């Protein structure tokens, strides 16, 4: 979860810096950076969700198989 929060904070910082940018190129670059950080945050959130689903599946599968996982 820590990486997700860090990525979101980086995106926020880039957007804040873009608001203070001196040139259009600088602003565009910072907004692109913010978008990339946000994409990384979305990917991390999806990864965490899938890890939770997998853990649930494996746990329920172990209960059904008497505590052993099928190979």
mmCIF file of C-alpha atoms in Angstrom:
data_model
loop_
_atom_site.group_PDB
_atom_site.id
_atom_site.type_symbol
_atom_site.label_atom_id
_atom_site.label_comp_id
_atom_site.label_asym_id
_atom_site.label_seq_id
_atom_site.Cartn_x
_atom_site.Cartn_y
_atom_site.Cartn_z
ATOM 1 C CA UNK A 1 0.000 0.000 0.000
ATOM 2 C CA UNK A 2 2.928 2.310 0.676
ATOM 3 C CA UNK A 3 3.954 2.415 -2.998
ATOM 4 C CA UNK A 4 0.405 3.289 -4.021
ATOM 5 C CA UNK A 5 0.407 6.243 -1.632
ATOM 6 C CA UNK A 6 3.854 7.352 -2.786
ATOM 7 C CA UNK A 7 2.844 7.235 -6.452
ATOM 8 C CA UNK A 8 -0.275 9.294 -5.744
ATOM 9 C CA UNK A 9 1.783 11.816 -3.792
ATOM 10 C CA UNK A 10 4.290 12.127 -6.658
ATOM 11 C CA UNK A 11 1.432 12.746 -9.096
ATOM 12 C CA UNK A 12 0.001 15.421 -6.826
ATOM 13 C CA UNK A 13 3.408 17.088 -6.559
ATOM 14 C CA UNK A 14 3.822 17.108 -10.332
ATOM 15 C CA UNK A 15 0.393 18.680 -10.802
ATOM 16 C CA UNK A 16 1.173 21.334 -8.183
ATOM 17 C CA UNK A 17 4.502 22.085 -9.855
ATOM 18 C CA UNK A 18 2.758 22.283 -13.239
ATOM 19 C CA UNK A 19 0.578 25.030 -11.793
ATOM 20 C CA UNK A 20 3.735 27.038 -11.069
ATOM 21 C CA UNK A 21 5.484 26.210 -14.360
ATOM 22 C CA UNK A 22 7.207 29.072 -16.157
ATOM 23 C CA UNK A 23 6.741 27.730 -19.685
ATOM 24 C CA UNK A 24 4.144 25.708 -21.561
ATOM 25 C CA UNK A 25 6.746 22.998 -22.254
ATOM 26 C CA UNK A 26 7.585 22.722 -18.564
ATOM 27 C CA UNK A 27 3.898 22.525 -17.663
ATOM 28 C CA UNK A 28 3.231 19.866 -20.302
ATOM 29 C CA UNK A 29 6.187 17.794 -19.118
ATOM 30 C CA UNK A 30 5.066 17.955 -15.479
ATOM 31 C CA UNK A 31 1.500 17.005 -16.417
ATOM 32 C CA UNK A 32 2.833 14.037 -18.396
ATOM 33 C CA UNK A 33 4.847 13.006 -15.355
ATOM 34 C CA UNK A 34 1.727 13.290 -13.177
ATOM 35 C CA UNK A 35 -0.216 11.108 -15.609
ATOM 36 C CA UNK A 36 2.519 8.466 -15.524
ATOM 37 C CA UNK A 37 2.580 8.446 -11.706
ATOM 38 C CA UNK A 38 -1.212 8.092 -11.725
ATOM 39 C CA UNK A 39 -0.968 5.192 -14.168
ATOM 40 C CA UNK A 40 1.584 3.506 -11.916
ATOM 41 C CA UNK A 41 -0.766 4.043 -8.963
ATOM 42 C CA UNK A 42 -3.649 2.446 -10.904
ATOM 43 C CA UNK A 43 -1.448 -0.516 -11.853
ATOM 44 C CA UNK A 44 -0.342 -0.961 -8.244
ATOM 45 C CA UNK A 45 -3.951 -0.796 -7.019
ATOM 46 C CA UNK A 46 -4.931 -3.463 -9.541
ATOM 47 C CA UNK A 47 -1.983 -5.616 -8.485
ATOM 48 C CA UNK A 48 -2.941 -5.346 -4.817
ATOM 49 C CA UNK A 49 -6.547 -6.229 -5.647
ATOM 50 C CA UNK A 50 -5.483 -9.266 -7.664
ATOM 51 C CA UNK A 51 -3.152 -10.394 -4.877
ATOM 52 C CA UNK A 52 -6.097 -10.222 -2.445
ATOM 53 C CA UNK A 53 -8.282 -12.248 -4.815
ATOM 54 C CA UNK A 54 -5.547 -14.846 -5.282
ATOM 55 C CA UNK A 55 -5.038 -15.152 -1.536
ATOM 56 C CA UNK A 56 -8.780 -15.711 -1.096
ATOM 57 C CA UNK A 57 -8.832 -18.348 -3.822
ATOM 58 C CA UNK A 58 -5.815 -20.131 -2.424
ATOM 59 C CA UNK A 59 -7.184 -20.037 1.104
ATOM 60 C CA UNK A 60 -10.597 -21.350 0.093
ATOM 61 C CA UNK A 61 -8.935 -23.936 -2.172
ATOM 62 C CA UNK A 62 -6.794 -25.161 0.698
ATOM 63 C CA UNK A 63 -9.843 -25.622 2.889
ATOM 64 C CA UNK A 64 -11.595 -27.614 0.166
ATOM 65 C CA UNK A 65 -8.531 -29.786 -0.464
ATOM 66 C CA UNK A 66 -7.869 -30.612 3.153
ATOM 67 C CA UNK A 67 -5.096 -28.038 3.455
ATOM 68 C CA UNK A 68 -3.086 -29.108 0.423
ATOM 69 C CA UNK A 69 -2.861 -27.174 -2.803
ATOM 70 C CA UNK A 70 -3.325 -28.971 -6.092
ATOM 71 C CA UNK A 71 -0.296 -28.982 -8.381
#
